[in-house]
PDB file of C-alpha atoms and ligand atoms in Angstrom:
ATOM      1  CA  MET A   2    -101.977 -49.529  23.745  1.00 41.00           C
ATOM      2  CA  ASN A   3     -99.775 -47.083  25.573  1.00 45.00           C
ATOM      3  CA  ALA A   4     -99.319 -47.407  29.317  1.00 45.00           C
ATOM      4  CA  PRO A   5    -101.280 -44.808  31.277  1.00 46.00           C
ATOM      5  CA  LEU A   6     -99.293 -41.685  32.071  1.00 47.00           C
ATOM      6  CA  ALA A   7     -98.361 -41.177  35.689  1.00 51.00           C
ATOM      7  CA  LEU A   8     -98.847 -37.417  35.373  1.00 51.00           C
ATOM      8  CA  PRO A   9    -101.469 -35.259  33.663  1.00 48.00           C
ATOM      9  CA  ILE A  10    -100.461 -34.640  30.061  1.00 46.00           C
ATOM     10  CA  ASP A  11    -100.352 -30.848  30.506  1.00 46.00           C
ATOM     11  CA  ARG A  12     -97.849 -31.207  33.346  1.00 49.00           C
ATOM     12  CA  LEU A  13     -95.710 -33.572  31.281  1.00 51.00           C
ATOM     13  CA  ARG A  14     -95.682 -31.188  28.341  1.00 52.00           C
ATOM     14  CA  ASP A  15     -94.912 -28.241  30.583  1.00 75.00           C
ATOM     15  CA  ARG A  16     -91.944 -30.041  32.082  1.00 78.00           C
ATOM     16  CA  PHE A  17     -90.307 -30.155  28.651  1.00 77.00           C
ATOM     17  CA  ALA A  18     -90.965 -26.546  27.593  1.00 87.00           C
ATOM     18  CA  TYR A  19     -87.726 -24.549  27.618  1.00 93.00           C
ATOM     19  CA  ASP A  20     -86.552 -21.832  25.241  1.00 93.00           C
ATOM     20  CA  TYR A  21     -82.944 -21.152  26.307  1.00 95.00           C
ATOM     21  CA  ILE A  22     -81.571 -24.525  27.461  1.00 96.00           C
ATOM     22  CA  HIS A  23     -81.748 -28.202  26.497  1.00 96.00           C
ATOM     23  CA  VAL A  24     -83.209 -30.382  29.237  1.00 96.00           C
ATOM     24  CA  THR A  25     -82.767 -34.161  29.256  1.00 96.00           C
ATOM     25  CA  PRO A  26     -84.530 -35.882  32.163  1.00 96.00           C
ATOM     26  CA  VAL A  27     -82.655 -38.676  33.928  1.00 97.00           C
ATOM     27  CA  THR A  28     -85.609 -40.285  35.759  1.00 97.00           C
ATOM     28  CA  PRO A  29     -89.374 -39.617  35.632  1.00 95.00           C
ATOM     29  CA  THR A  30     -89.396 -38.145  39.144  1.00 96.00           C
ATOM     30  CA  ILE A  31     -86.088 -36.361  39.697  1.00 98.00           C
ATOM     31  CA  GLY A  32     -82.986 -35.124  37.915  1.00 98.00           C
ATOM     32  CA  ALA A  33     -82.288 -33.636  34.490  1.00 98.00           C
ATOM     33  CA  GLU A  34     -79.155 -32.904  32.482  1.00 98.00           C
ATOM     34  CA  ILE A  35     -78.910 -29.335  31.199  1.00 98.00           C
ATOM     35  CA  SER A  36     -76.950 -28.542  28.049  1.00 97.00           C
ATOM     36  CA  GLY A  37     -76.683 -25.766  25.502  1.00 96.00           C
ATOM     37  CA  ILE A  38     -75.322 -23.173  27.915  1.00 97.00           C
ATOM     38  CA  ASP A  39     -71.764 -22.043  28.748  1.00 97.00           C
ATOM     39  CA  LEU A  40     -71.593 -20.632  32.260  1.00 98.00           C
ATOM     40  CA  ARG A  41     -68.318 -18.766  31.618  1.00 97.00           C
ATOM     41  CA  SER A  42     -70.513 -16.007  30.172  1.00 96.00           C
ATOM     42  CA  PRO A  43     -73.095 -14.144  32.266  1.00 96.00           C
ATOM     43  CA  VAL A  44     -76.481 -15.850  32.201  1.00 97.00           C
ATOM     44  CA  SER A  45     -79.288 -13.719  30.741  1.00 96.00           C
ATOM     45  CA  PRO A  46     -82.402 -13.186  32.877  1.00 96.00           C
ATOM     46  CA  GLU A  47     -84.374 -15.286  30.360  1.00 95.00           C
ATOM     47  CA  ALA A  48     -81.944 -18.212  30.565  1.00 96.00           C
ATOM     48  CA  ALA A  49     -81.867 -17.905  34.375  1.00 97.00           C
ATOM     49  CA  ALA A  50     -85.679 -18.115  34.404  1.00 95.00           C
ATOM     50  CA  ASP A  51     -85.514 -21.272  32.268  1.00 96.00           C
ATOM     51  CA  ILE A  52     -82.895 -22.803  34.588  1.00 97.00           C
ATOM     52  CA  ARG A  53     -85.015 -21.971  37.636  1.00 96.00           C
ATOM     53  CA  LYS A  54     -88.009 -23.585  35.939  1.00 95.00           C
ATOM     54  CA  ALA A  55     -85.949 -26.723  35.230  1.00 97.00           C
ATOM     55  CA  LEU A  56     -84.921 -26.770  38.870  1.00 97.00           C
ATOM     56  CA  HIS A  57     -88.549 -26.673  39.982  1.00 96.00           C
ATOM     57  CA  ASP A  58     -89.604 -29.232  37.376  1.00 96.00           C
ATOM     58  CA  TRP A  59     -86.783 -31.699  38.042  1.00 97.00           C
ATOM     59  CA  ARG A  60     -85.555 -30.723  41.563  1.00 98.00           C
ATOM     60  CA  VAL A  61     -81.857 -31.281  40.771  1.00 98.00           C
ATOM     61  CA  ILE A  62     -80.089 -30.358  37.540  1.00 98.00           C
ATOM     62  CA  PHE A  63     -76.743 -31.472  36.169  1.00 98.00           C
ATOM     63  CA  PHE A  64     -74.396 -29.454  33.943  1.00 98.00           C
ATOM     64  CA  ARG A  65     -71.369 -31.099  32.325  1.00 98.00           C
ATOM     65  CA  ASP A  66     -67.936 -29.698  31.480  1.00 97.00           C
ATOM     66  CA  GLN A  67     -68.394 -26.194  32.893  1.00 98.00           C
ATOM     67  CA  GLN A  68     -64.864 -24.727  32.916  1.00 97.00           C
ATOM     68  CA  ILE A  69     -65.709 -21.954  35.361  1.00 98.00           C
ATOM     69  CA  ASP A  70     -63.535 -20.296  38.005  1.00 98.00           C
ATOM     70  CA  ASN A  71     -64.595 -19.195  41.487  1.00 98.00           C
ATOM     71  CA  ASP A  72     -65.835 -15.769  40.340  1.00 98.00           C
ATOM     72  CA  GLN A  73     -67.894 -17.298  37.527  1.00 98.00           C
ATOM     73  CA  LEU A  74     -69.373 -19.843  39.924  1.00 98.00           C
ATOM     74  CA  LYS A  75     -70.455 -17.028  42.266  1.00 98.00           C
ATOM     75  CA  ALA A  76     -71.802 -14.902  39.398  1.00 98.00           C
ATOM     76  CA  PHE A  77     -73.932 -17.848  38.270  1.00 98.00           C
ATOM     77  CA  GLY A  78     -75.240 -18.383  41.799  1.00 98.00           C
ATOM     78  CA  ARG A  79     -76.135 -14.703  42.188  1.00 97.00           C
ATOM     79  CA  ALA A  80     -78.442 -14.978  39.162  1.00 97.00           C
ATOM     80  CA  PHE A  81     -80.732 -16.917  41.563  1.00 97.00           C
ATOM     81  CA  GLY A  82     -80.456 -14.724  44.656  1.00 97.00           C
ATOM     82  CA  PRO A  83     -78.022 -13.390  47.249  1.00 97.00           C
ATOM     83  CA  LEU A  84     -75.313 -15.800  48.392  1.00 97.00           C
ATOM     84  CA  THR A  85     -74.737 -16.879  51.984  1.00 96.00           C
ATOM     85  CA  PRO A  86     -71.342 -17.332  53.589  1.00 95.00           C
ATOM     86  CA  ALA A  87     -69.916 -20.809  52.921  1.00 94.00           C
ATOM     87  CA  HIS A  88     -71.362 -22.349  56.093  1.00 93.00           C
ATOM     88  CA  PRO A  89     -72.622 -21.156  59.496  1.00 91.00           C
ATOM     89  CA  ILE A  90     -69.798 -23.006  61.296  1.00 89.00           C
ATOM     90  CA  ALA A  91     -67.063 -24.004  58.821  1.00 88.00           C
ATOM     91  CA  GLU A  92     -64.991 -21.362  57.029  1.00 89.00           C
ATOM     92  CA  GLY A  93     -65.055 -20.591  53.327  1.00 93.00           C
ATOM     93  CA  LEU A  94     -62.013 -20.083  51.153  1.00 95.00           C
ATOM     94  CA  GLU A  95     -59.781 -17.208  52.298  1.00 93.00           C
ATOM     95  CA  ASP A  96     -60.411 -15.124  49.140  1.00 96.00           C
ATOM     96  CA  HIS A  97     -63.968 -16.375  48.562  1.00 96.00           C
ATOM     97  CA  PRO A  98     -65.881 -16.541  51.862  1.00 95.00           C
ATOM     98  CA  GLU A  99     -68.990 -17.782  50.004  1.00 96.00           C
ATOM     99  CA  ILE A 100     -67.221 -20.941  48.759  1.00 97.00           C
ATOM    100  CA  TRP A 101     -66.945 -24.091  50.842  1.00 96.00           C
ATOM    101  CA  GLU A 102     -64.418 -26.634  49.589  1.00 94.00           C
ATOM    102  CA  ARG A 103     -65.024 -30.218  50.691  1.00 90.00           C
ATOM    103  CA  SER A 104     -62.560 -33.046  50.389  1.00 86.00           C
ATOM    104  CA  VAL A 105     -63.308 -36.730  50.695  1.00 76.00           C
ATOM    105  CA  GLU A 106     -61.116 -37.205  53.762  1.00 74.00           C
ATOM    106  CA  GLU A 107     -63.731 -35.516  55.988  1.00 71.00           C
ATOM    107  CA  TYR A 108     -66.498 -37.853  54.794  1.00 67.00           C
ATOM    108  CA  ARG A 109     -64.339 -40.920  55.270  1.00 69.00           C
ATOM    109  CA  ALA A 110     -63.446 -40.050  58.864  1.00 69.00           C
ATOM    110  CA  ARG A 111     -67.105 -39.431  59.681  1.00 65.00           C
ATOM    111  CA  ARG A 112     -68.259 -42.708  58.116  1.00 64.00           C
ATOM    112  CA  GLN A 113     -65.681 -44.688  60.050  1.00 66.00           C
ATOM    113  CA  ARG A 114     -66.841 -43.048  63.292  1.00 65.00           C
ATOM    114  CA  THR A 115     -70.562 -43.596  62.773  1.00 63.00           C
ATOM    115  CA  ASP A 116     -70.315 -47.099  61.315  1.00 66.00           C
ATOM    116  CA  THR A 117     -68.601 -48.436  64.417  1.00 69.00           C
ATOM    117  CA  LEU A 118     -71.099 -47.115  66.972  1.00 65.00           C
ATOM    118  CA  PRO A 119     -72.876 -49.792  69.033  1.00 65.00           C
ATOM    119  CA  PRO A 120     -76.681 -50.110  68.752  1.00 63.00           C
ATOM    120  CA  SER A 121     -78.670 -47.816  71.014  1.00 59.00           C
ATOM    121  CA  ARG A 122     -82.040 -46.121  71.301  1.00 51.00           C
ATOM    122  CA  GLU A 123     -80.444 -42.769  70.598  1.00 55.00           C
ATOM    123  CA  PRO A 124     -81.423 -41.296  67.223  1.00 50.00           C
ATOM    124  CA  PRO A 125     -79.209 -42.727  64.477  1.00 51.00           C
ATOM    125  CA  PRO A 126     -76.314 -40.336  64.065  1.00 51.00           C
ATOM    126  CA  ASP A 127     -76.743 -39.570  60.390  1.00 54.00           C
ATOM    127  CA  TYR A 128     -78.994 -42.065  58.585  1.00 67.00           C
ATOM    128  CA  LYS A 129     -76.135 -42.958  56.226  1.00 72.00           C
ATOM    129  CA  GLY A 130     -75.411 -39.435  55.178  1.00 86.00           C
ATOM    130  CA  TRP A 131     -78.855 -38.362  53.927  1.00 92.00           C
ATOM    131  CA  HIS A 132     -79.495 -34.704  54.711  1.00 93.00           C
ATOM    132  CA  ILE A 133     -80.915 -31.367  53.633  1.00 96.00           C
ATOM    133  CA  ASP A 134     -78.298 -28.609  53.738  1.00 96.00           C
ATOM    134  CA  ILE A 135     -78.105 -26.423  56.864  1.00 96.00           C
ATOM    135  CA  THR A 136     -81.526 -26.960  58.457  1.00 97.00           C
ATOM    136  CA  PHE A 137     -80.110 -26.466  61.951  1.00 96.00           C
ATOM    137  CA  VAL A 138     -80.545 -22.738  61.213  1.00 96.00           C
ATOM    138  CA  ALA A 139     -84.079 -21.359  61.006  1.00 97.00           C
ATOM    139  CA  ASN A 140     -83.614 -20.123  57.412  1.00 97.00           C
ATOM    140  CA  PRO A 141     -81.867 -22.883  55.452  1.00 98.00           C
ATOM    141  CA  ASN A 142     -80.507 -22.000  52.041  1.00 98.00           C
ATOM    142  CA  ARG A 143     -82.799 -22.025  49.013  1.00 98.00           C
ATOM    143  CA  TYR A 144     -80.473 -23.590  46.419  1.00 98.00           C
ATOM    144  CA  SER A 145     -77.098 -25.352  46.591  1.00 98.00           C
ATOM    145  CA  PHE A 146     -74.494 -25.342  43.788  1.00 98.00           C
ATOM    146  CA  LEU A 147     -71.690 -27.916  43.762  1.00 98.00           C
ATOM    147  CA  HIS A 148     -68.804 -27.802  41.277  1.00 98.00           C
ATOM    148  CA  GLY A 149     -66.471 -30.732  40.730  1.00 97.00           C
ATOM    149  CA  VAL A 150     -62.855 -29.596  41.153  1.00 95.00           C
ATOM    150  CA  GLU A 151     -61.013 -32.906  41.548  1.00 95.00           C
ATOM    151  CA  ILE A 152     -63.080 -35.944  40.579  1.00 95.00           C
ATOM    152  CA  PRO A 153     -61.962 -39.593  40.723  1.00 93.00           C
ATOM    153  CA  PRO A 154     -62.525 -41.821  37.651  1.00 93.00           C
ATOM    154  CA  TYR A 155     -65.015 -43.906  39.624  1.00 92.00           C
ATOM    155  CA  GLY A 156     -66.771 -43.646  42.987  1.00 91.00           C
ATOM    156  CA  GLY A 157     -67.887 -40.552  44.860  1.00 91.00           C
ATOM    157  CA  ASP A 158     -71.394 -40.395  43.370  1.00 94.00           C
ATOM    158  CA  THR A 159     -74.072 -38.223  44.986  1.00 96.00           C
ATOM    159  CA  LEU A 160     -77.667 -39.370  45.606  1.00 97.00           C
ATOM    160  CA  PHE A 161     -80.702 -37.092  45.565  1.00 98.00           C
ATOM    161  CA  THR A 162     -84.269 -37.852  46.614  1.00 98.00           C
ATOM    162  CA  ASN A 163     -87.499 -35.967  45.903  1.00 98.00           C
ATOM    163  CA  LEU A 164     -89.218 -34.951  49.166  1.00 98.00           C
ATOM    164  CA  ILE A 165     -92.321 -33.693  47.316  1.00 98.00           C
ATOM    165  CA  GLU A 166     -92.920 -37.065  45.632  1.00 98.00           C
ATOM    166  CA  ALA A 167     -92.354 -38.726  49.002  1.00 98.00           C
ATOM    167  CA  TYR A 168     -95.107 -36.601  50.554  1.00 98.00           C
ATOM    168  CA  ARG A 169     -97.446 -37.353  47.612  1.00 98.00           C
ATOM    169  CA  GLY A 170     -96.821 -41.066  48.091  1.00 98.00           C
ATOM    170  CA  LEU A 171     -98.127 -41.094  51.665  1.00 98.00           C
ATOM    171  CA  SER A 172    -101.694 -42.130  52.409  1.00 98.00           C
ATOM    172  CA  PRO A 173    -104.038 -39.228  53.273  1.00 98.00           C
ATOM    173  CA  ALA A 174    -104.266 -40.292  56.933  1.00 98.00           C
ATOM    174  CA  ILE A 175    -100.489 -40.029  57.399  1.00 98.00           C
ATOM    175  CA  GLN A 176    -100.383 -36.757  55.452  1.00 98.00           C
ATOM    176  CA  GLN A 177    -103.014 -35.355  57.781  1.00 98.00           C
ATOM    177  CA  LEU A 178    -101.132 -36.580  60.850  1.00 98.00           C
ATOM    178  CA  ILE A 179     -97.829 -34.936  59.892  1.00 98.00           C
ATOM    179  CA  ASP A 180     -99.281 -31.732  58.364  1.00 98.00           C
ATOM    180  CA  GLY A 181     -99.617 -30.084  61.771  1.00 97.00           C
ATOM    181  CA  LEU A 182     -96.396 -31.330  63.422  1.00 98.00           C
ATOM    182  CA  GLN A 183     -93.119 -29.582  64.101  1.00 98.00           C
ATOM    183  CA  ALA A 184     -89.635 -31.006  64.567  1.00 98.00           C
ATOM    184  CA  VAL A 185     -86.417 -29.870  66.192  1.00 97.00           C
ATOM    185  CA  HIS A 186     -83.289 -29.722  64.039  1.00 96.00           C
ATOM    186  CA  ARG A 187     -79.906 -29.290  65.697  1.00 93.00           C
ATOM    187  CA  THR A 188     -76.240 -29.239  64.777  1.00 86.00           C
ATOM    188  CA  SER A 189     -74.849 -32.740  64.644  1.00 71.00           C
ATOM    189  CA  ALA A 190     -71.371 -33.685  65.799  1.00 59.00           C
ATOM    190  CA  TYR A 191     -70.439 -33.687  62.124  1.00 60.00           C
ATOM    191  CA  ASP A 192     -71.670 -30.132  61.485  1.00 63.00           C
ATOM    192  CA  SER A 193     -69.801 -28.930  64.524  1.00 56.00           C
ATOM    193  CA  GLY A 194     -66.636 -30.572  63.210  1.00 53.00           C
ATOM    194  CA  GLY A 195     -65.409 -31.537  66.672  1.00 52.00           C
ATOM    195  CA  GLU A 196     -63.594 -28.691  68.324  1.00 55.00           C
ATOM    196  CA  ARG A 197     -64.920 -25.254  67.336  1.00 63.00           C
ATOM    197  CA  LYS A 198     -62.496 -22.629  66.152  1.00 72.00           C
ATOM    198  CA  PRO A 199     -63.328 -18.902  66.110  1.00 76.00           C
ATOM    199  CA  ARG A 200     -64.454 -17.659  62.686  1.00 80.00           C
ATOM    200  CA  ARG A 201     -62.527 -15.015  60.774  1.00 81.00           C
ATOM    201  CA  ASP A 202     -65.704 -12.889  60.649  1.00 78.00           C
ATOM    202  CA  GLY A 203     -66.215 -13.210  64.410  1.00 79.00           C
ATOM    203  CA  ARG A 204     -69.675 -14.782  64.098  1.00 79.00           C
ATOM    204  CA  ALA A 205     -70.830 -17.293  66.707  1.00 80.00           C
ATOM    205  CA  THR A 206     -70.328 -20.946  65.696  1.00 80.00           C
ATOM    206  CA  GLY A 207     -73.316 -22.395  67.477  1.00 79.00           C
ATOM    207  CA  PRO A 208     -74.767 -24.521  68.835  1.00 88.00           C
ATOM    208  CA  PHE A 209     -77.655 -24.039  66.415  1.00 94.00           C
ATOM    209  CA  VAL A 210     -81.126 -25.400  67.149  1.00 96.00           C
ATOM    210  CA  SER A 211     -84.268 -24.603  65.125  1.00 97.00           C
ATOM    211  CA  LEU A 212     -87.932 -25.527  65.146  1.00 98.00           C
ATOM    212  CA  HIS A 213     -89.327 -26.381  61.695  1.00 98.00           C
ATOM    213  CA  PRO A 214     -92.664 -27.624  60.336  1.00 98.00           C
ATOM    214  CA  LEU A 215     -92.487 -31.379  59.572  1.00 98.00           C
ATOM    215  CA  VAL A 216     -94.318 -30.650  56.316  1.00 98.00           C
ATOM    216  CA  ARG A 217     -93.132 -27.620  54.392  1.00 98.00           C
ATOM    217  CA  ILE A 218     -94.926 -25.618  51.726  1.00 98.00           C
ATOM    218  CA  HIS A 219     -92.473 -25.025  48.903  1.00 97.00           C
ATOM    219  CA  PRO A 220     -92.199 -21.215  48.825  1.00 97.00           C
ATOM    220  CA  GLU A 221     -92.054 -20.993  45.031  1.00 95.00           C
ATOM    221  CA  THR A 222     -94.273 -23.829  43.790  1.00 95.00           C
ATOM    222  CA  GLY A 223     -96.749 -24.208  46.677  1.00 96.00           C
ATOM    223  CA  GLU A 224     -96.215 -27.990  46.818  1.00 97.00           C
ATOM    224  CA  LYS A 225     -96.035 -29.871  50.123  1.00 98.00           C
ATOM    225  CA  LEU A 226     -92.919 -31.843  51.060  1.00 98.00           C
ATOM    226  CA  ILE A 227     -91.671 -33.944  53.951  1.00 98.00           C
ATOM    227  CA  PHE A 228     -89.267 -31.570  55.675  1.00 98.00           C
ATOM    228  CA  LEU A 229     -87.273 -34.226  57.478  1.00 97.00           C
ATOM    229  CA  ASN A 230     -83.521 -33.889  57.661  1.00 95.00           C
ATOM    230  CA  PRO A 231     -82.149 -37.302  58.584  1.00 89.00           C
ATOM    231  CA  GLY A 232     -78.852 -35.665  59.506  1.00 82.00           C
ATOM    232  CA  THR A 233     -80.134 -33.145  62.032  1.00 90.00           C
ATOM    233  CA  THR A 234     -83.802 -33.748  62.982  1.00 94.00           C
ATOM    234  CA  SER A 235     -83.623 -34.910  66.601  1.00 92.00           C
ATOM    235  CA  HIS A 236     -87.303 -35.347  67.439  1.00 95.00           C
ATOM    236  CA  ILE A 237     -90.905 -34.397  66.707  1.00 97.00           C
ATOM    237  CA  VAL A 238     -92.407 -31.993  69.203  1.00 97.00           C
ATOM    238  CA  GLY A 239     -95.359 -33.150  71.340  1.00 97.00           C
ATOM    239  CA  LEU A 240     -94.900 -36.903  70.798  1.00 97.00           C
ATOM    240  CA  LYS A 241     -93.498 -39.503  73.147  1.00 97.00           C
ATOM    241  CA  GLU A 242     -89.909 -40.503  72.399  1.00 93.00           C
ATOM    242  CA  ARG A 243     -90.845 -43.896  70.939  1.00 94.00           C
ATOM    243  CA  GLU A 244     -93.624 -42.330  68.837  1.00 96.00           C
ATOM    244  CA  SER A 245     -91.292 -39.639  67.549  1.00 95.00           C
ATOM    245  CA  GLN A 246     -88.584 -42.160  66.648  1.00 92.00           C
ATOM    246  CA  ALA A 247     -91.027 -44.564  64.983  1.00 94.00           C
ATOM    247  CA  LEU A 248     -92.522 -41.760  62.883  1.00 96.00           C
ATOM    248  CA  LEU A 249     -89.080 -40.439  61.910  1.00 95.00           C
ATOM    249  CA  ASP A 250     -88.044 -43.990  60.926  1.00 93.00           C
ATOM    250  CA  LEU A 251     -91.197 -44.380  58.788  1.00 96.00           C
ATOM    251  CA  LEU A 252     -90.685 -41.029  57.082  1.00 97.00           C
ATOM    252  CA  PHE A 253     -86.989 -41.763  56.518  1.00 95.00           C
ATOM    253  CA  TYR A 254     -87.970 -45.026  54.828  1.00 95.00           C
ATOM    254  CA  GLU A 255     -90.475 -43.166  52.660  1.00 98.00           C
ATOM    255  CA  ILE A 256     -88.192 -40.306  51.588  1.00 98.00           C
ATOM    256  CA  THR A 257     -85.401 -42.684  50.576  1.00 96.00           C
ATOM    257  CA  ARG A 258     -87.474 -45.078  48.454  1.00 97.00           C
ATOM    258  CA  PRO A 259     -85.464 -45.835  45.298  1.00 97.00           C
ATOM    259  CA  GLU A 260     -88.239 -44.621  42.965  1.00 97.00           C
ATOM    260  CA  TYR A 261     -87.818 -41.067  44.275  1.00 98.00           C
ATOM    261  CA  GLN A 262     -84.053 -41.057  43.796  1.00 98.00           C
ATOM    262  CA  VAL A 263     -81.443 -40.215  41.205  1.00 98.00           C
ATOM    263  CA  ARG A 264     -77.745 -41.039  41.432  1.00 97.00           C
ATOM    264  CA  PHE A 265     -75.272 -38.628  39.875  1.00 97.00           C
ATOM    265  CA  HIS A 266     -71.898 -39.758  38.581  1.00 97.00           C
ATOM    266  CA  TRP A 267     -69.440 -36.890  38.590  1.00 96.00           C
ATOM    267  CA  GLN A 268     -66.926 -35.919  35.949  1.00 96.00           C
ATOM    268  CA  PRO A 269     -64.349 -33.145  36.275  1.00 96.00           C
ATOM    269  CA  LYS A 270     -66.063 -29.738  35.964  1.00 98.00           C
ATOM    270  CA  SER A 271     -69.566 -31.142  36.458  1.00 98.00           C
ATOM    271  CA  LEU A 272     -71.845 -28.640  38.170  1.00 98.00           C
ATOM    272  CA  VAL A 273     -74.894 -29.772  40.135  1.00 98.00           C
ATOM    273  CA  VAL A 274     -77.622 -27.413  41.328  1.00 98.00           C
ATOM    274  CA  TRP A 275     -80.320 -28.663  43.668  1.00 98.00           C
ATOM    275  CA  ASP A 276     -83.434 -27.139  45.130  1.00 98.00           C
ATOM    276  CA  ASN A 277     -82.673 -27.469  48.826  1.00 98.00           C
ATOM    277  CA  GLN A 278     -86.383 -26.783  49.447  1.00 98.00           C
ATOM    278  CA  ALA A 279     -87.376 -29.982  47.610  1.00 98.00           C
ATOM    279  CA  VAL A 280     -84.662 -32.632  47.932  1.00 98.00           C
ATOM    280  CA  ALA A 281     -82.456 -34.427  50.411  1.00 98.00           C
ATOM    281  CA  HIS A 282     -79.101 -35.740  49.279  1.00 97.00           C
ATOM    282  CA  ALA A 283     -76.329 -38.105  50.339  1.00 94.00           C
ATOM    283  CA  GLY A 284     -72.822 -38.186  49.107  1.00 87.00           C
ATOM    284  CA  PRO A 285     -70.367 -39.409  48.455  1.00 85.00           C
ATOM    285  CA  ILE A 286     -71.776 -42.675  49.754  1.00 79.00           C
ATOM    286  CA  ASP A 287     -68.783 -44.960  49.205  1.00 83.00           C
ATOM    287  CA  TYR A 288     -65.928 -43.031  50.760  1.00 76.00           C
ATOM    288  CA  ALA A 289     -65.061 -45.923  53.055  1.00 73.00           C
ATOM    289  CA  GLN A 290     -64.468 -48.108  49.979  1.00 77.00           C
ATOM    290  CA  PHE A 291     -62.191 -45.960  47.868  1.00 76.00           C
ATOM    291  CA  ASP A 292     -59.080 -43.970  48.418  1.00 81.00           C
ATOM    292  CA  LEU A 293     -58.858 -41.490  45.568  1.00 87.00           C
ATOM    293  CA  PRO A 294     -58.716 -37.712  45.854  1.00 89.00           C
ATOM    294  CA  ARG A 295     -62.022 -35.885  45.461  1.00 92.00           C
ATOM    295  CA  ALA A 296     -62.742 -32.190  46.004  1.00 94.00           C
ATOM    296  CA  VAL A 297     -65.851 -30.142  45.271  1.00 96.00           C
ATOM    297  CA  ARG A 298     -66.781 -26.494  45.869  1.00 97.00           C
ATOM    298  CA  ARG A 299     -70.173 -25.350  47.091  1.00 98.00           C
ATOM    299  CA  ILE A 300     -72.052 -22.065  47.191  1.00 98.00           C
ATOM    300  CA  THR A 301     -75.564 -21.510  48.535  1.00 98.00           C
ATOM    301  CA  VAL A 302     -78.344 -19.020  47.779  1.00 98.00           C
ATOM    302  CA  ALA A 303     -80.002 -17.572  50.877  1.00 97.00           C
ATOM    303  CA  GLY A 304     -83.413 -18.889  51.909  1.00 97.00           C
ATOM    304  CA  GLU A 305     -86.373 -17.830  54.016  1.00 96.00           C
ATOM    305  CA  LEU A 306     -88.084 -19.182  57.122  1.00 98.00           C
ATOM    306  CA  PRO A 307     -89.930 -22.386  56.084  1.00 98.00           C
ATOM    307  CA  GLN A 308     -93.709 -22.421  56.495  1.00 98.00           C
ATOM    308  CA  GLY A 309     -96.033 -25.334  57.270  1.00 98.00           C
ATOM    309  CA  PRO A 310     -99.537 -26.042  55.920  1.00 98.00           C
ATOM    310  CA  ASP A 311    -101.051 -24.512  59.085  1.00 97.00           C
ATOM    311  CA  GLY A 312     -99.058 -21.291  58.666  1.00 97.00           C
ATOM    312  CA  PHE A 313     -96.415 -22.169  61.265  1.00 98.00           C
ATOM    313  CA  ARG A 314     -93.119 -20.408  60.483  1.00 98.00           C
ATOM    314  CA  SER A 315     -89.746 -21.841  61.487  1.00 98.00           C
ATOM    315  CA  ARG A 316     -87.900 -20.132  64.295  1.00 98.00           C
ATOM    316  CA  ALA A 317     -84.475 -20.307  65.860  1.00 97.00           C
ATOM    317  CA  LEU A 318     -84.299 -21.844  69.324  1.00 97.00           C
ATOM    318  CA  GLU A 319     -80.538 -21.261  69.584  1.00 95.00           C
ATOM    319  CA  GLY A 320     -78.092 -19.458  67.294  1.00 93.00           C
ATOM    320  CA  ASP A 321     -78.343 -16.828  64.561  1.00 91.00           C
ATOM    321  CA  LEU A 322     -80.014 -16.906  61.171  1.00 92.00           C
ATOM    322  CA  PHE A 323     -77.941 -17.908  58.135  1.00 90.00           C
ATOM    323  CA  ASN A 324     -76.846 -14.471  56.983  1.00 87.00           C
ATOM    324  CA  VAL A 325     -76.267 -13.017  53.547  1.00 85.00           C
ATOM    325  CA  LEU A 326     -72.887 -11.717  52.428  1.00 76.00           C
ATOM    326  CA  GLY A 327     -73.164  -8.119  51.273  1.00 61.00           C
TER     327      GLY A 327
HETATM  328 FE1  FE2 B  27     -74.966 -31.397  51.619  1.00 59.64          FE
END
């Protein structure tokens, strides 16, 4: 006899229904490889709709061997909405202000700093690199696109975890407790990059502080997710410090359970797209252990103000919204 299905059969069938792309799931809960599409050519609205569906079904999608240049990367991103500048604080490429190039040296320096800190009751500085992109602004980006430019033969993998599954896995009493809470997210020392330099576009470089619901309603699918950013959530509003920290620790444990995760091994020209409204990610996780060049380029599609189950909308406490490049 077959093992019982973890999901209703109609949802399983639906998650495999695509007309314009091939979708090969990597795990039952998160991650799928997409093939049958060459992103050097413009993506048709029908194919873009299929890709967006795959993103909502599988939360993070992986394309292999996409020989695209910077303009083609941006054109692909724009099929899913207007692009933001590269980052609210860091600069983009000179000729492509939407593109943020990251090299492994930055990660390695950060890891060495945070791994040598003494124990304290202060919030852990980065929970080993797990984060949601740019939640220190009130309107974090909707999707993130990361293209492998220089990829080492081993090492440098990226981890993703499904925040919707993590919410579903909680007992109803804990769900009810966190449904009505809000948390403060602020720029970490890492986001600020040490000393701030003026931006070419003259925009303020922070500090950024935002108030977000602790549970977010996904704006496109209506699902609930744990909207905890281990990298930048400083505390939960209205709780005592020890209560806030204990609850954040519990939720961090829950969102990073291995059964909600997928681990992506890069190859040159791999392209990863994740739904930044549904996943947290960490990577590369082993930069202290290897010394090979690695560079990736990121673009982000603009997002809206997150909303909680009680209708609470995120708002900025300090700093501007994440703007859109015209
Ligand atoms: Fe990130």
